[in-house]
Amino acid sequence: RPRVLSGIQPTADSFHLGNYLGAVRNWVAMQETHDAYYCVVDLHAITMGHDPIALRNRTRISAAQLLALGLDPERCTLFVQSHVPEHAQLGWVLSCITGFGEAGRMVQFKDKSAKAADTTTVGLFTYPILQAADILLYQADQVPVGEDQRQHLELTRDLAQRFNTRFGPTFTMPAPYILRDTAKITDLQDPTAKMSKSASSPNGIIELLEEPARSAKKIKSAVTDTGREILYDEENKPGVSNLLTIYAALTMRTIDELLEHYDGKGYGDLKKDLAEVVVEFVKPVQERTRAYLEDPGYLDKVLAIGAEKARSVASVTLSTAYQNIGFLSPA
Ligand code: TYM
């Protein structure tokens, strides 16, 4: 079985629809076909300033949501990044083969640091290098993510290639797994921007754990486009196209089927139906999340088993990397 690894940050009280459709949905599918490793990346979550109590809660809530969305600990390895110290260890080594200018070209770093120049940390700068360590430690063949992670995956590949060339074969070359249709779910209020935990306005983002009636309202007040016809046209009708994308993904229908169904109908009909689809989707997810959170003993056990499995893979890769780079093995 090919190996897959991906991660998600516990930086909000809830995942949003973009996280699910762009990434987690594919994680769920890939646990059937791949040797799958998924982690809640808490080390990444401290790069922008955070509250310790909130971080701990959000880490648990993230794990609970992932289970509620369909990850099955019998089919995949689910763990918390900080439980596996090899991530930080390999991150250091990789930071020593990354160019300063190379790291400075990461657009996410440029965006985020531009918004908060005086509070930007070194950790935010080295963030993508830690992400490369996450991936390379597991010798992942594929990495299911949204479009916004493409550049980080290119860096990961460059670092793998560089390390292997300089120090001998060590890392598998990972490929991004980005499904075009759902790679960029956009902000409901600003359909040219991605739906984002940090950048979207409250009405632009559907949080999986928010009150479903609130989600319905947001869908109904989503910015649509001029004209009245329901067409899929990302360029000229980004708002309607985004709604169609979400609708198709959540119902497993094709865009063409939806277009046929809504032929002659208006934006209002589409929004009303989609609001219902979203509500029906999130309700059971919320129930299951709540149930997992009510059983912290179970959650902790899943994460402990996950960490142990993850470590058994990560430690082998780390010792090979340490060996190849010339560190003296401890006696
Ligand atoms: P994060 O936590 O921001 O997002 C988790 C996943 O959700 C995807 N995503 C989206 N997909 C489609 N449309 C959107 N609007 C949207 N918003 C977010 C992201 O692309 C991501 O796949 N750096 C990563 C976390 C990470 C990671 C890793 C990922 C750390 N180590 C190793 C893969 C492998 C991040 O910040 O994701």
Short mmCIF file of C-alpha atoms and ligand atoms in Angstrom, two decimals:
data_model
loop_
_atom_site.label_atom_id
_atom_site.label_comp_id
_atom_site.label_asym_id
_atom_site.label_seq_id
_atom_site.Cartn_x
_atom_site.Cartn_y
_atom_site.Cartn_z
CA ARG A 1 0.00 0.00 0.00
CA PRO A 2 1.26 3.48 -0.78
CA ARG A 3 1.79 5.67 2.24
CA VAL A 4 -0.07 8.90 2.84
CA LEU A 5 0.46 11.65 5.42
CA SER A 6 -1.38 14.87 6.09
CA GLY A 7 -1.92 17.32 8.92
CA ILE A 8 -4.30 19.97 10.15
CA GLN A 9 -3.77 22.80 12.61
CA PRO A 10 -5.77 23.02 15.84
CA THR A 11 -6.00 26.79 15.58
CA ALA A 12 -9.76 27.25 15.74
CA ASP A 13 -12.69 25.92 17.76
CA SER A 14 -13.96 24.23 14.63
CA PHE A 15 -12.77 23.11 11.23
CA HIS A 16 -14.47 24.81 8.31
CA LEU A 17 -16.04 23.46 5.16
CA GLY A 18 -12.87 24.21 3.15
CA ASN A 19 -10.81 22.02 5.48
CA TYR A 20 -13.27 19.21 5.07
CA LEU A 21 -13.87 19.37 1.32
CA GLY A 22 -10.30 20.28 0.38
CA ALA A 23 -8.52 17.85 2.66
CA VAL A 24 -10.23 15.72 5.31
CA ARG A 25 -12.73 14.18 2.91
CA ASN A 26 -9.81 12.80 0.92
CA TRP A 27 -8.13 11.60 4.10
CA VAL A 28 -11.21 9.55 4.86
CA ALA A 29 -11.23 8.04 1.37
CA MET A 30 -7.50 7.31 1.39
CA GLN A 31 -7.55 5.35 4.64
CA GLU A 32 -9.19 2.57 2.58
CA THR A 33 -6.49 2.46 -0.07
CA HIS A 34 -3.35 3.75 1.65
CA ASP A 35 -1.24 3.21 4.71
CA ALA A 36 -2.49 6.45 6.22
CA TYR A 37 -0.99 8.78 8.84
CA TYR A 38 -2.88 11.89 9.91
CA CYS A 39 -1.78 14.36 12.52
CA VAL A 40 -3.06 17.32 14.45
CA VAL A 41 -0.15 19.69 14.06
CA ASP A 42 0.06 21.44 17.39
CA LEU A 43 3.70 22.44 16.89
CA HIS A 44 2.57 24.46 13.90
CA ALA A 45 -0.25 25.98 15.93
CA ILE A 46 2.10 27.97 18.19
CA THR A 47 3.75 29.96 15.40
CA MET A 48 1.33 32.89 15.51
CA GLY A 49 0.75 33.38 19.23
CA HIS A 50 -1.81 31.29 21.13
CA ASP A 51 -3.51 30.60 24.42
CA PRO A 52 -2.31 27.37 26.13
CA ILE A 53 -5.73 26.32 27.45
CA ALA A 54 -7.37 26.96 24.10
CA LEU A 55 -4.64 25.02 22.31
CA ARG A 56 -5.13 21.96 24.52
CA ASN A 57 -8.91 22.08 24.01
CA ARG A 58 -8.64 22.63 20.31
CA THR A 59 -6.24 19.73 19.93
CA ARG A 60 -8.84 17.44 21.52
CA ILE A 61 -11.67 19.00 19.52
CA SER A 62 -9.66 18.55 16.32
CA ALA A 63 -9.11 14.87 17.00
CA ALA A 64 -12.79 14.41 17.89
CA GLN A 65 -13.88 16.15 14.69
CA LEU A 66 -11.57 14.02 12.57
CA LEU A 67 -13.13 10.87 14.02
CA ALA A 68 -16.60 12.34 13.59
CA LEU A 69 -15.83 13.12 9.95
CA GLY A 70 -14.94 9.50 9.30
CA LEU A 71 -11.35 8.74 10.27
CA ASP A 72 -11.26 5.28 11.74
CA PRO A 73 -8.42 4.44 14.12
CA GLU A 74 -8.60 0.86 12.87
CA ARG A 75 -7.86 2.05 9.34
CA CYS A 76 -5.46 4.92 9.86
CA THR A 77 -2.96 6.26 12.36
CA LEU A 78 -4.25 9.42 14.01
CA PHE A 79 -1.85 11.26 16.28
CA VAL A 80 -0.79 14.57 17.73
CA GLN A 81 2.42 16.00 16.29
CA SER A 82 4.01 16.98 19.63
CA HIS A 83 3.63 13.38 20.84
CA VAL A 84 6.22 12.36 18.28
CA PRO A 85 9.43 14.26 19.06
CA GLU A 86 11.05 13.18 15.79
CA HIS A 87 9.12 15.95 13.98
CA ALA A 88 11.00 18.69 15.77
CA GLN A 89 14.26 16.76 15.49
CA LEU A 90 14.08 16.27 11.74
CA GLY A 91 12.77 19.82 11.37
CA TRP A 92 16.06 21.10 12.76
CA VAL A 93 18.14 19.01 10.37
CA LEU A 94 16.09 20.13 7.37
CA SER A 95 16.34 23.77 8.44
CA CYS A 96 20.10 23.38 8.00
CA ILE A 97 19.75 22.48 4.32
CA THR A 98 17.14 25.16 3.55
CA GLY A 99 18.24 28.45 2.10
CA PHE A 100 17.23 31.57 3.96
CA GLY A 101 16.03 33.09 0.71
CA GLU A 102 14.26 29.90 -0.23
CA ALA A 103 12.22 29.95 2.99
CA GLY A 104 11.58 33.65 2.48
CA ARG A 105 9.85 32.96 -0.84
CA MET A 106 6.99 31.02 0.77
CA VAL A 107 3.88 33.06 0.00
CA GLN A 108 2.03 31.99 3.15
CA PHE A 109 4.91 33.33 5.21
CA LYS A 110 4.98 36.52 3.18
CA ASP A 111 1.22 37.04 3.58
CA LYS A 112 1.05 36.24 7.27
CA SER A 113 4.18 38.15 8.22
CA ALA A 114 3.10 41.18 6.20
CA LYS A 115 -0.12 41.35 8.22
CA ALA A 116 1.70 41.26 11.57
CA ALA A 117 5.23 42.42 10.89
CA ASP A 118 6.17 43.24 14.48
CA THR A 119 4.89 39.97 15.96
CA THR A 120 6.23 37.63 13.29
CA THR A 121 8.22 34.81 14.85
CA VAL A 122 11.13 32.75 13.58
CA GLY A 123 8.79 29.76 14.00
CA LEU A 124 6.43 31.18 11.39
CA PHE A 125 9.41 31.50 9.06
CA THR A 126 10.54 27.90 9.56
CA TYR A 127 6.96 26.54 9.56
CA PRO A 128 7.18 24.98 6.06
CA ILE A 129 10.42 23.20 7.00
CA LEU A 130 8.67 21.54 9.93
CA GLN A 131 5.89 20.60 7.53
CA ALA A 132 8.48 18.98 5.26
CA ALA A 133 9.72 16.99 8.27
CA ASP A 134 6.15 15.83 9.00
CA ILE A 135 5.89 14.40 5.51
CA LEU A 136 9.37 13.00 5.01
CA LEU A 137 9.49 11.20 8.37
CA TYR A 138 6.75 8.88 7.16
CA GLN A 139 8.22 8.32 3.69
CA ALA A 140 4.86 9.47 2.36
CA ASP A 141 4.10 8.88 -1.29
CA GLN A 142 1.13 11.22 -1.32
CA VAL A 143 -0.03 14.22 0.66
CA PRO A 144 -3.72 15.13 0.42
CA VAL A 145 -4.11 18.90 0.88
CA GLY A 146 -5.84 21.95 -0.52
CA GLU A 147 -4.35 24.19 -3.20
CA ASP A 148 -2.90 26.60 -0.61
CA GLN A 149 -0.35 23.96 0.44
CA ARG A 150 1.11 23.35 -3.02
CA GLN A 151 4.14 25.57 -2.54
CA HIS A 152 4.96 23.95 0.80
CA LEU A 153 4.89 20.58 -0.92
CA GLU A 154 7.24 21.83 -3.60
CA LEU A 155 9.66 22.90 -0.88
CA THR A 156 9.30 19.47 0.73
CA ARG A 157 10.22 17.80 -2.55
CA ASP A 158 13.19 20.11 -3.04
CA LEU A 159 14.46 19.33 0.45
CA ALA A 160 14.00 15.58 -0.01
CA GLN A 161 15.87 15.68 -3.28
CA ARG A 162 18.66 17.83 -1.83
CA PHE A 163 19.12 15.65 1.22
CA ASN A 164 19.13 12.46 -0.84
CA THR A 165 21.66 13.89 -3.29
CA ARG A 166 24.01 15.18 -0.62
CA PHE A 167 23.78 12.44 1.96
CA GLY A 168 22.47 9.37 0.15
CA PRO A 169 18.99 7.94 -0.37
CA THR A 170 16.96 8.70 2.75
CA PHE A 171 13.54 10.08 1.89
CA THR A 172 10.73 9.05 -0.44
CA MET A 173 9.76 11.78 -2.88
CA PRO A 174 6.21 12.80 -1.92
CA ALA A 175 3.58 13.98 -4.41
CA PRO A 176 0.80 16.42 -3.64
CA TYR A 177 -2.70 14.96 -3.87
CA ILE A 178 -4.90 17.93 -4.69
CA LEU A 179 -8.31 17.33 -6.24
CA ARG A 180 -9.02 20.20 -8.59
CA ASP A 181 -12.76 20.43 -7.92
CA THR A 182 -12.48 21.03 -4.20
CA ALA A 183 -8.91 22.33 -3.91
CA LYS A 184 -10.05 25.86 -3.12
CA ILE A 185 -13.38 26.41 -1.43
CA THR A 186 -13.88 30.15 -1.39
CA ASP A 187 -15.12 32.68 1.13
CA LEU A 188 -18.92 33.07 0.95
CA GLN A 189 -18.64 36.84 1.22
CA ASP A 190 -15.57 37.21 -0.98
CA PRO A 191 -15.69 34.38 -3.50
CA THR A 192 -12.33 35.20 -5.04
CA ALA A 193 -10.52 34.51 -1.73
CA LYS A 194 -10.19 31.12 -0.08
CA MET A 195 -12.33 30.25 2.90
CA SER A 196 -9.88 30.70 5.76
CA LYS A 197 -9.81 30.29 9.54
CA SER A 198 -7.66 33.36 9.93
CA ALA A 199 -8.67 35.64 7.07
CA SER A 200 -12.39 35.08 6.39
CA SER A 201 -15.07 37.21 8.01
CA PRO A 202 -17.50 35.25 10.24
CA ASN A 203 -20.13 35.28 7.48
CA GLY A 204 -17.65 34.09 4.88
CA ILE A 205 -16.87 30.80 6.58
CA ILE A 206 -18.98 27.77 7.46
CA GLU A 207 -17.70 26.24 10.68
CA LEU A 208 -18.60 22.59 11.05
CA LEU A 209 -19.39 22.98 14.73
CA GLU A 210 -21.35 26.22 14.65
CA GLU A 211 -25.11 26.29 15.16
CA PRO A 212 -26.53 24.72 11.93
CA ALA A 213 -29.13 27.49 11.64
CA ARG A 214 -26.25 29.94 11.50
CA SER A 215 -24.64 28.02 8.65
CA ALA A 216 -27.96 28.03 6.80
CA LYS A 217 -28.20 31.78 7.18
CA LYS A 218 -24.69 32.28 5.87
CA ILE A 219 -25.39 30.18 2.78
CA LYS A 220 -28.56 32.14 2.13
CA SER A 221 -26.72 35.44 2.39
CA ALA A 222 -23.69 34.30 0.37
CA VAL A 223 -22.51 36.82 -2.19
CA THR A 224 -23.67 35.70 -5.61
CA ASP A 225 -23.02 37.30 -8.92
CA THR A 226 -24.73 39.58 -11.32
CA GLY A 227 -27.16 37.95 -13.68
CA ARG A 228 -29.73 35.42 -12.60
CA GLU A 229 -28.79 32.25 -14.38
CA ILE A 230 -27.20 29.39 -12.49
CA LEU A 231 -24.02 28.65 -14.40
CA TYR A 232 -20.67 27.18 -13.46
CA ASP A 233 -18.15 29.86 -14.41
CA GLU A 234 -15.33 30.41 -11.94
CA GLU A 235 -14.17 33.55 -13.72
CA ASN A 236 -17.43 35.45 -14.08
CA LYS A 237 -19.58 33.74 -11.48
CA PRO A 238 -17.21 32.78 -8.67
CA GLY A 239 -19.91 33.00 -5.98
CA VAL A 240 -22.42 30.70 -7.67
CA SER A 241 -19.64 28.37 -8.82
CA ASN A 242 -18.43 28.00 -5.23
CA LEU A 243 -21.94 27.13 -4.05
CA LEU A 244 -22.25 24.56 -6.82
CA THR A 245 -18.88 23.08 -5.88
CA ILE A 246 -19.91 22.70 -2.24
CA TYR A 247 -23.29 21.30 -3.23
CA ALA A 248 -21.83 18.75 -5.62
CA ALA A 249 -19.18 17.63 -3.15
CA LEU A 250 -21.58 17.18 -0.25
CA THR A 251 -24.19 15.29 -2.25
CA MET A 252 -21.85 13.30 -4.53
CA ARG A 253 -23.70 14.76 -7.51
CA THR A 254 -21.94 16.21 -10.51
CA ILE A 255 -22.01 19.90 -11.35
CA ASP A 256 -23.73 19.00 -14.62
CA GLU A 257 -26.53 17.22 -12.82
CA LEU A 258 -27.01 20.24 -10.60
CA LEU A 259 -27.02 22.62 -13.56
CA GLU A 260 -29.69 20.55 -15.23
CA HIS A 261 -31.73 20.43 -12.03
CA TYR A 262 -31.53 24.21 -11.51
CA ASP A 263 -32.10 25.12 -15.13
CA GLY A 264 -34.67 27.91 -15.11
CA LYS A 265 -34.52 28.31 -11.34
CA GLY A 266 -32.97 31.16 -9.41
CA TYR A 267 -30.15 31.77 -6.95
CA GLY A 268 -32.65 31.71 -4.11
CA ASP A 269 -33.69 28.13 -4.88
CA LEU A 270 -30.10 26.98 -5.06
CA LYS A 271 -29.20 28.64 -1.77
CA LYS A 272 -32.23 27.33 0.04
CA ASP A 273 -31.51 23.76 -1.01
CA LEU A 274 -27.80 24.02 -0.32
CA ALA A 275 -28.51 25.44 3.15
CA GLU A 276 -30.49 22.29 3.86
CA VAL A 277 -27.76 20.05 2.48
CA VAL A 278 -25.18 21.73 4.72
CA VAL A 279 -27.40 21.48 7.79
CA GLU A 280 -28.03 17.79 7.16
CA PHE A 281 -24.32 17.25 6.73
CA VAL A 282 -23.14 19.02 9.87
CA LYS A 283 -25.80 17.77 12.30
CA PRO A 284 -24.55 14.19 12.66
CA VAL A 285 -20.95 15.41 12.56
CA GLN A 286 -21.70 17.64 15.53
CA GLU A 287 -23.41 14.85 17.40
CA ARG A 288 -20.53 12.48 16.90
CA THR A 289 -17.98 15.14 17.81
CA ARG A 290 -19.84 15.81 21.05
CA ALA A 291 -19.95 12.11 21.85
CA TYR A 292 -16.19 11.75 21.35
CA LEU A 293 -15.54 14.79 23.51
CA GLU A 294 -17.65 13.30 26.26
CA ASP A 295 -15.32 10.34 26.35
CA PRO A 296 -11.85 11.87 26.74
CA GLY A 297 -10.50 8.53 27.95
CA TYR A 298 -11.26 6.95 24.57
CA LEU A 299 -9.85 9.93 22.67
CA ASP A 300 -6.64 9.90 24.67
CA LYS A 301 -6.27 6.19 24.09
CA VAL A 302 -6.72 6.56 20.33
CA LEU A 303 -4.10 9.29 20.30
CA ALA A 304 -1.69 7.31 22.46
CA ILE A 305 -1.91 4.28 20.19
CA GLY A 306 -1.56 6.58 17.17
CA ALA A 307 1.54 8.24 18.62
CA GLU A 308 3.14 4.90 19.29
CA LYS A 309 2.50 3.68 15.75
CA ALA A 310 3.69 6.97 14.29
CA ARG A 311 6.86 6.89 16.37
CA SER A 312 7.73 3.41 15.24
CA VAL A 313 7.91 4.72 11.66
CA ALA A 314 9.32 8.17 12.38
CA SER A 315 12.15 6.92 14.57
CA VAL A 316 13.46 4.63 11.83
CA THR A 317 13.55 7.47 9.30
CA LEU A 318 15.15 9.84 11.78
CA SER A 319 17.95 7.42 12.63
CA THR A 320 18.67 6.87 8.95
CA ALA A 321 18.77 10.64 8.42
CA TYR A 322 21.04 11.08 11.48
CA GLN A 323 23.30 8.31 10.27
CA ASN A 324 23.51 9.66 6.74
CA ILE A 325 24.18 13.22 7.80
CA GLY A 326 27.12 12.09 9.88
CA PHE A 327 25.96 12.18 13.48
CA LEU A 328 27.82 9.76 15.74
CA SER A 329 25.45 7.03 16.93
CA PRO A 330 25.18 6.93 20.70
CA ALA A 331 26.91 3.82 22.10
P1 TYM B 1 -4.58 23.98 7.66
O1 TYM B 1 -4.75 23.53 9.08
O2 TYM B 1 -4.59 25.43 7.38
O3 TYM B 1 -5.68 23.33 6.75
C1 TYM B 1 -5.95 21.94 6.75
C2 TYM B 1 -6.23 21.48 5.33
O4 TYM B 1 -7.35 22.16 4.79
C3 TYM B 1 -7.02 22.67 3.51
N1 TYM B 1 -7.80 23.89 3.27
C4 TYM B 1 -8.59 24.10 2.21
N2 TYM B 1 -8.91 23.34 1.15
C5 TYM B 1 -9.77 23.84 0.24
N3 TYM B 1 -10.34 25.07 0.36
C6 TYM B 1 -10.05 25.88 1.41
N4 TYM B 1 -10.63 27.07 1.51
C7 TYM B 1 -9.15 25.39 2.39
N5 TYM B 1 -8.66 25.92 3.53
C8 TYM B 1 -7.83 25.00 4.05
C9 TYM B 1 -5.53 22.94 3.57
O5 TYM B 1 -4.97 22.99 2.29
C10 TYM B 1 -5.05 21.76 4.37
O6 TYM B 1 -4.85 20.64 3.55
N6 TYM B 1 0.34 23.66 6.75
C11 TYM B 1 -0.90 22.88 6.86
C12 TYM B 1 -0.85 21.83 7.95
C13 TYM B 1 0.27 20.84 7.87
C14 TYM B 1 0.41 19.80 6.91
C15 TYM B 1 1.57 19.09 7.28
C16 TYM B 1 -0.34 19.40 5.81
C17 TYM B 1 1.31 20.73 8.72
N7 TYM B 1 2.09 19.69 8.38
C18 TYM B 1 2.02 17.99 6.55
C19 TYM B 1 0.12 18.29 5.07
C20 TYM B 1 1.28 17.62 5.45
C21 TYM B 1 -2.02 23.82 7.20
O7 TYM B 1 -1.82 24.91 7.71
O8 TYM B 1 -3.27 23.32 7.04
#
